[in-house]
Coordinates of C-alpha atoms and ligand atoms in Angstrom, one line a residue:
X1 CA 91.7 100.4 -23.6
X2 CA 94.8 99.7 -21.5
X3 CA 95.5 95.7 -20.1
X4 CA 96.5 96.2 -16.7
X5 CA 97.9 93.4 -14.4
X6 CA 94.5 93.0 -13.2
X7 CA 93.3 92.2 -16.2
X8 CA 96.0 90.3 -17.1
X9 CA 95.2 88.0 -14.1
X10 CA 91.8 87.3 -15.3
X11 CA 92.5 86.4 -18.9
X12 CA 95.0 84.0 -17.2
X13 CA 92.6 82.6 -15.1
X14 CA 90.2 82.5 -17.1
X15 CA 92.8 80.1 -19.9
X16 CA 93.1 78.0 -16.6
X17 CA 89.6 77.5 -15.9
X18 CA 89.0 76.4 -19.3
X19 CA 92.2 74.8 -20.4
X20 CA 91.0 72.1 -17.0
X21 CA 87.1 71.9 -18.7
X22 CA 89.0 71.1 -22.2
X23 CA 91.2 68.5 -20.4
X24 CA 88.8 67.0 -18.9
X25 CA 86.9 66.0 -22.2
X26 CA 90.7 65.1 -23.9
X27 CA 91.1 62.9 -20.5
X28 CA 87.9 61.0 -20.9
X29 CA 88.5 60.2 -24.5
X30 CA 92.1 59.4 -23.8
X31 CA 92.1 55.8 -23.9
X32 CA 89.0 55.3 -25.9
X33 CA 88.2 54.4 -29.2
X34 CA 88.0 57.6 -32.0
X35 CA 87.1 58.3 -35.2
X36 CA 90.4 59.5 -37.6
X37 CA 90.6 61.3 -40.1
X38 CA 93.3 62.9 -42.0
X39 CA 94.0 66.9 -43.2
X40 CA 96.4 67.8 -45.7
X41 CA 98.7 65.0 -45.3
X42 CA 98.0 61.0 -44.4
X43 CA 100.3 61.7 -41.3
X44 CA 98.2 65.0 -40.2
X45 CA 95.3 63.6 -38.1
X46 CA 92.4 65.1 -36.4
X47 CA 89.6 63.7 -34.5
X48 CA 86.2 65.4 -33.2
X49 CA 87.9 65.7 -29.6
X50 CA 90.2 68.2 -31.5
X51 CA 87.0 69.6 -32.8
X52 CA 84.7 69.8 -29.8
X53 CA 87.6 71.3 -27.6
X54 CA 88.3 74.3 -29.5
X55 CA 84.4 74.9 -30.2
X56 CA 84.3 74.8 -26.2
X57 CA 87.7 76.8 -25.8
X58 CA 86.3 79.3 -27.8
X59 CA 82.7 79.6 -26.5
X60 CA 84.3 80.2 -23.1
X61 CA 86.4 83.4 -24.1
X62 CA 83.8 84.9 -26.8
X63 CA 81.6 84.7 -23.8
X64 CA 83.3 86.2 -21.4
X65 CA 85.0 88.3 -23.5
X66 CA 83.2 89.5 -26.5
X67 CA 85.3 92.0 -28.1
X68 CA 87.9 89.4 -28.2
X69 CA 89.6 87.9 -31.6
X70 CA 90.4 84.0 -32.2
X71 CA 93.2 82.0 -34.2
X72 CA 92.6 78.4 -33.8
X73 CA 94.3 75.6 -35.7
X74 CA 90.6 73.5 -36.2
X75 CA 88.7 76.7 -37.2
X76 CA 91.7 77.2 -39.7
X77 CA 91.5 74.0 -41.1
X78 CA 87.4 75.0 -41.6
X79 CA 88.8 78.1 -43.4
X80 CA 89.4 80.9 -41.1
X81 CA 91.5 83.4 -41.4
X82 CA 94.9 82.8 -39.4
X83 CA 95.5 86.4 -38.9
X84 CA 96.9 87.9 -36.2
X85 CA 95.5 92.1 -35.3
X86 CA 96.4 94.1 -32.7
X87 CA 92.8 93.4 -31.2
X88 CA 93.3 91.1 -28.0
X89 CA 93.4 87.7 -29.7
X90 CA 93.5 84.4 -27.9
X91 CA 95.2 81.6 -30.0
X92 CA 94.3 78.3 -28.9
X93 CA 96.0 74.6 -29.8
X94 CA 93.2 72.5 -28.9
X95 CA 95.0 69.2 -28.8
X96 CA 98.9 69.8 -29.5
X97 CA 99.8 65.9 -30.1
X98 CA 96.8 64.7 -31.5
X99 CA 99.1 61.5 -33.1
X100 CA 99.9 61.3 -29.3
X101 CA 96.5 61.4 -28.8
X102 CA 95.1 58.5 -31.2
X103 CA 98.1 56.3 -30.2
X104 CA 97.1 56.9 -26.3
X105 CA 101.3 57.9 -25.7
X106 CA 100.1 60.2 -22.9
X107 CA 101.7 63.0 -24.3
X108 CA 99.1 65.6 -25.5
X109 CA 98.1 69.2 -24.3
X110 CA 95.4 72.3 -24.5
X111 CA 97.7 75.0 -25.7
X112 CA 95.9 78.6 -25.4
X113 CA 98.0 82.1 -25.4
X114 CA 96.9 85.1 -25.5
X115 CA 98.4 88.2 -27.1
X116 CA 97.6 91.8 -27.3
X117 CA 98.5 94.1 -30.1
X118 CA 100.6 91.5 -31.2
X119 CA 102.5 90.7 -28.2
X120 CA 102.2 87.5 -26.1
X121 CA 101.2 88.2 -22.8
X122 CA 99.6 84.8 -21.6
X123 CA 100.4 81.0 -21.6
X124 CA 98.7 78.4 -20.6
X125 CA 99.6 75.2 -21.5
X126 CA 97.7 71.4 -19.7
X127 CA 98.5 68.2 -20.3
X128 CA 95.7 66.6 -18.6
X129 CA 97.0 62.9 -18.6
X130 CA 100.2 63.6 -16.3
X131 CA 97.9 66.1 -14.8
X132 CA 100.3 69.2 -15.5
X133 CA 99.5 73.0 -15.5
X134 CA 102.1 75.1 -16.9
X135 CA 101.6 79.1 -17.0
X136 CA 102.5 82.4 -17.3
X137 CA 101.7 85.8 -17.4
X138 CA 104.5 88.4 -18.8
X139 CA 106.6 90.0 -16.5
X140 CA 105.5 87.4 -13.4
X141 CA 107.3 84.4 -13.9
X142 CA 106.4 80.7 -15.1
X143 CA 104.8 78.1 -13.1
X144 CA 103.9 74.5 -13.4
X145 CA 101.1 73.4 -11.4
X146 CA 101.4 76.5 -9.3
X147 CA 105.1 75.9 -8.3
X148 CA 107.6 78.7 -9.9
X149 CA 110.0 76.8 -12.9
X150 CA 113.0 78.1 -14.2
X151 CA 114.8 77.0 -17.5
X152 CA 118.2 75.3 -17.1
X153 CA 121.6 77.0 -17.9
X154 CA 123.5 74.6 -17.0
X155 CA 124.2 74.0 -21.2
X156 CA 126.3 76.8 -23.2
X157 CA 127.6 74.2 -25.5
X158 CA 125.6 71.4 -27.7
X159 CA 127.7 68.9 -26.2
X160 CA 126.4 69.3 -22.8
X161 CA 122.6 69.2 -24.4
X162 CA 119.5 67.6 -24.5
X163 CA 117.4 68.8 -27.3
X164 CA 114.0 68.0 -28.1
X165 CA 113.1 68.0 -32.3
X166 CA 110.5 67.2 -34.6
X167 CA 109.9 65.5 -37.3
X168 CA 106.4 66.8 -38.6
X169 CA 103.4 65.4 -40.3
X170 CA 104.4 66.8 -43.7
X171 CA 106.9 64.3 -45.9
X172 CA 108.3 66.1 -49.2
X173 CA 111.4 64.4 -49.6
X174 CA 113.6 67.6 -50.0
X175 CA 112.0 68.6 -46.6
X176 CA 113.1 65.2 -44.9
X177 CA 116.3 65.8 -46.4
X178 CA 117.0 69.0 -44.5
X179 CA 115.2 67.8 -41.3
X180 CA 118.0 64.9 -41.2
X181 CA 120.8 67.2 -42.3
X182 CA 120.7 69.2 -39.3
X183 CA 119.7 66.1 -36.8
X184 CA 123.1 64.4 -38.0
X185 CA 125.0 67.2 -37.6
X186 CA 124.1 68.3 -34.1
X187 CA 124.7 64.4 -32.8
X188 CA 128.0 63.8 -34.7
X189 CA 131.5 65.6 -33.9
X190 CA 132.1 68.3 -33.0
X191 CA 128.2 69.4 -31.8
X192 CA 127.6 65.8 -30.3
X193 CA 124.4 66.5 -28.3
X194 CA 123.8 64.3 -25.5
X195 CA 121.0 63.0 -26.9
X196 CA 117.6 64.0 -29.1
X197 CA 114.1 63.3 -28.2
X198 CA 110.8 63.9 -30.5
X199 CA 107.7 63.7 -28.2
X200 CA 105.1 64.5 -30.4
X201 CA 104.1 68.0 -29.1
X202 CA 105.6 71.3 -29.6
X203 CA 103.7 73.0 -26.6
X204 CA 105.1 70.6 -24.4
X205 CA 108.1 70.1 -25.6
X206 CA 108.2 73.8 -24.8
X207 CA 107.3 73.3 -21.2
X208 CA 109.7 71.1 -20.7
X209 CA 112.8 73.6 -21.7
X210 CA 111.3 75.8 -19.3
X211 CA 110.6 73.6 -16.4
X212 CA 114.8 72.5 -17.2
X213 CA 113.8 68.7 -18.7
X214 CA 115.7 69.8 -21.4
X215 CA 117.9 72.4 -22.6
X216 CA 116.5 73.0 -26.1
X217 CA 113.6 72.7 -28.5
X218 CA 114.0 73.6 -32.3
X219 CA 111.4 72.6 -35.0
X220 CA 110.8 74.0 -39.2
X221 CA 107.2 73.5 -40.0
X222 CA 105.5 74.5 -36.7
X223 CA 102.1 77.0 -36.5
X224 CA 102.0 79.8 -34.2
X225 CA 99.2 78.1 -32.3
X226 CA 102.0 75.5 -31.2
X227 CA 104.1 77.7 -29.7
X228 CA 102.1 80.6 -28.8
X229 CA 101.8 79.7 -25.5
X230 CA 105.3 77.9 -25.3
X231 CA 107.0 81.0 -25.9
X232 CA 105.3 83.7 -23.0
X233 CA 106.4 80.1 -20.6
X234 CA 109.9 79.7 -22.3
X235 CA 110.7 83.1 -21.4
X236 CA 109.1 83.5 -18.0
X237 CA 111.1 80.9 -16.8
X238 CA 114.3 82.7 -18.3
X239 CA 115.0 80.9 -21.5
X240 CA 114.8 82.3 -24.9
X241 CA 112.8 81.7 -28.3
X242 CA 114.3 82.9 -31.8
X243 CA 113.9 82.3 -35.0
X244 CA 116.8 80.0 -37.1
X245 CA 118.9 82.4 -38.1
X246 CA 118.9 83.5 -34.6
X247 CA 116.7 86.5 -34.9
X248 CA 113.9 87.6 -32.8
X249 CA 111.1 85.1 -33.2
X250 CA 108.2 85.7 -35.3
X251 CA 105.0 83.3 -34.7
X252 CA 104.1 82.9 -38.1
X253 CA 107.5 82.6 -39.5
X254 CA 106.8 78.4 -38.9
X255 CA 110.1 78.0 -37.1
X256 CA 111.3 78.2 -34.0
X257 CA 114.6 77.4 -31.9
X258 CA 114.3 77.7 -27.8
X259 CA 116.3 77.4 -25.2
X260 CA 117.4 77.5 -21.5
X261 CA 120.3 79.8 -22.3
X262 CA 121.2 82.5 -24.8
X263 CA 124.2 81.3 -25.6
X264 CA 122.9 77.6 -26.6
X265 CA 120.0 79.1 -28.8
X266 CA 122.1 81.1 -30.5
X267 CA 124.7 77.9 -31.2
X268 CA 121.7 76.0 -32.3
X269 CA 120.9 78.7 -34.6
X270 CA 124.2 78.6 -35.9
X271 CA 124.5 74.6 -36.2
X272 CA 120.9 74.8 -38.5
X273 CA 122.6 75.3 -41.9
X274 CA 119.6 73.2 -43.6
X275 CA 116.9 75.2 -43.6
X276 CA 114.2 73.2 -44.7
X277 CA 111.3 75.1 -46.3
X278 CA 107.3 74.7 -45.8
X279 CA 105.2 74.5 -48.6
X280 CA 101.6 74.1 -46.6
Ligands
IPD301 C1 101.9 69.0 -33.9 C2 102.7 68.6 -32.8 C3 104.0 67.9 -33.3 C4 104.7 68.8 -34.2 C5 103.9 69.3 -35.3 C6 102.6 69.9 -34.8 P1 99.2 68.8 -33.6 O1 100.6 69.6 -33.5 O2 103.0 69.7 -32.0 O3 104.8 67.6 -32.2 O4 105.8 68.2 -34.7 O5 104.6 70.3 -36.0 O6 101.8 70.3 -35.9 O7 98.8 68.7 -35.0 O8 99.3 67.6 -32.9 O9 98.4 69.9 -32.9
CA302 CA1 99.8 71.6 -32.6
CA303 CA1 96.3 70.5 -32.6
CA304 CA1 96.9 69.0 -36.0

C-alpha cells in the first residue's frame, strides 16, 4: 500500500497527539520523587515513567494502527527485537534524558519517528518542561511549536562552531579515551570550536542544530531510537546527518555527526580520527 501525503499527515498528527499525552505524564513526575534503577551500566538509568510512557506510546499507534511495527528502547531492554523491516515502523524514545530526568535539569524529551520501508518519514520530538514541539514530515519542512525552523549556516569552519557532544552512560576506559581524544582536538588549535556543550539528550540536542542553537551535534554510542526522530527534523530544516567517516547515516550504525551545513559535518567527520567503539 502506498503512504501518501495524506497519510503522512495523520501518522504525524497522530505522534503529536500522543507525544503531548506522554508529556503530560513525564511533566507531572518531573519534579517528584522516583524510583531508579540501573540497566547495563550504574550510569544507565531508568525509571517506570520511562516504562509507563512507551507502554502508552505504543498502545496509541497499535491502536490506531494495527498493521504497524515497533522499536522501542524500554521494550528492548525487556528483550525485543531491535529490528528494523520495511513494514511501517514507529521507533519511539520514550524519555531521551532520563539522567536529565531523575536530576529534574529540565532537559528531557518523547522522541517518536516513524519510518517506512526503512526510510524516515516523520519526527516528532516534545520536551514538555520548556513546553517545545518540534516536527517534521519529509519533504514539508521542520517546525517548532508550529513555527517553520531552519538550521544555521552561518558555520563552514569548526572555529566559528558551537557543537553539542556526549559523553554516554557507558565507561570502558579505552572508550573514554577516544571520547576525549576527539573533544581535545576539536577545542585546541587549529579546530578551536567556540565552545562544547553536553545536555544530556540526543533528540534534543538534535533539535537544537535544526532550530540554529547550535551548529553541530556528534555522538559514538547513540541508539537509533535517539536520533530517529532527530534526523527527518535535522534535515527538514536544511542541515545534514552522516555517519563519522562522513558517509550517509545509518540508524543502527550507533554514531552520528549533524549539522547546520555540509561543509561543517563533513569537517567534523574529518576532525574524528578516534573512533571509539561500542561494545553494548
Ligand atoms: C541518552 C541521552 C544522552 C546520550 C545517550 C543516550 P536516554 O538517552 O540521549 O544524551 O548521551 O547516548 O542513551 O537513555 O536518556 O534515553
Ligand atoms: Ca535516548
Ligand atoms: Ca530513553
Ligand atoms: Ca536509557
Amino acid at each position: 500500500k502506498l503512504h501518501g501525503k495524506d497519510d503522512l499527515d495523520l501518522y504525524h498528527q497522530e505522534a503529536i497527539n500522543i507525544a503531548k499525552i506522554a508529556g503530560k505524564l513525564v511533566r507531572d513526575a518531573f519534579y517528584a520523587e522516583k524510583n531508579i534503577d540501573t540497566k547495563d551500566h550504574k550510569t544507565d538509568l531508568v525509571t517506570e515513567t520511562d516504562q509507563e510512557t512507551e507502554r502508552i506510546i505504543k498502545n496509541h499507534f497499535k491502536e490506531k494502527f494495527p498493521p504497524h511495527s515497533f522499536i522501542g528502547e524500554e521494550s528492548v531492554a525487556g528483550g525485543e527485537k531491535c529490528n528494523l523491516t520495511d513494514n511501517p515502523t514507529w521507533i519511539i524514545d520514550p524519555i531521551d534524558g532520563t539522567t536529565n530526568f531523575v536530576h529534574k535539569f529540565p532537559f528531557s524529551c518523547i522522541s517518536i519517528a516513524l519510518a517506512i520501508n526503512k526510510e524516515l518519514v516523520v519526527g516528532v520530538v516534545y520536551n514538555p518542561t520548556l513546553d517545545e514541539m518540534f516536527s517534521a514530515i519529509a519533504g514539508c519542512g521542520a517546525k517548532c511549536n508550529g513555527k517553520p525552523i531552519k538550521a544555521s549556516k552561518n558555520a563552514t569552519e569548526i572555529s566559528q562552531a558551537l557543537l553539542i557532544t556526549e559523553i554516554g552512560a557507558s565507561r570502558e576506559q579505552d572508550r573514554i579515551n577516544g571520547i576525549m581524544d576527539n573533544l581535545q582536538k576539536l577545542v585546541l588549535e587549529p579546530y578551536l570550536a567556540r565552545g562544547v556543550r553536553a545536555l544530556g539528550s540526543a533528540a534534543l540536542n538534535m533539535c537544537f542544530v535544526a532550530a540554529g542553537r547550535a551548529d553541530a551535534y556528534y555522538e559514538f554510542g547513540i541508539h537509533c531510537w535517539d536520533v530517529a526522530a532527530g534526523i527527518v527534523i535535522v534535515k527538514e530544516a536544511g542541515g545534514i546527518s552522516l555517519g563519522a567517516a562522513g558517509d550517509p547515516v545509518d540508524i543502527m550504525a550507533r554514531e552520528i555527526v549533524c549539522a547546520g551545513s555540509e561543509v561543517l559535518c563533513k569537517k567534523i567527520c574529518s576532525a574524528l580520527t578516534s573512533i571509539p567503539h561500542v561494545r553494548d
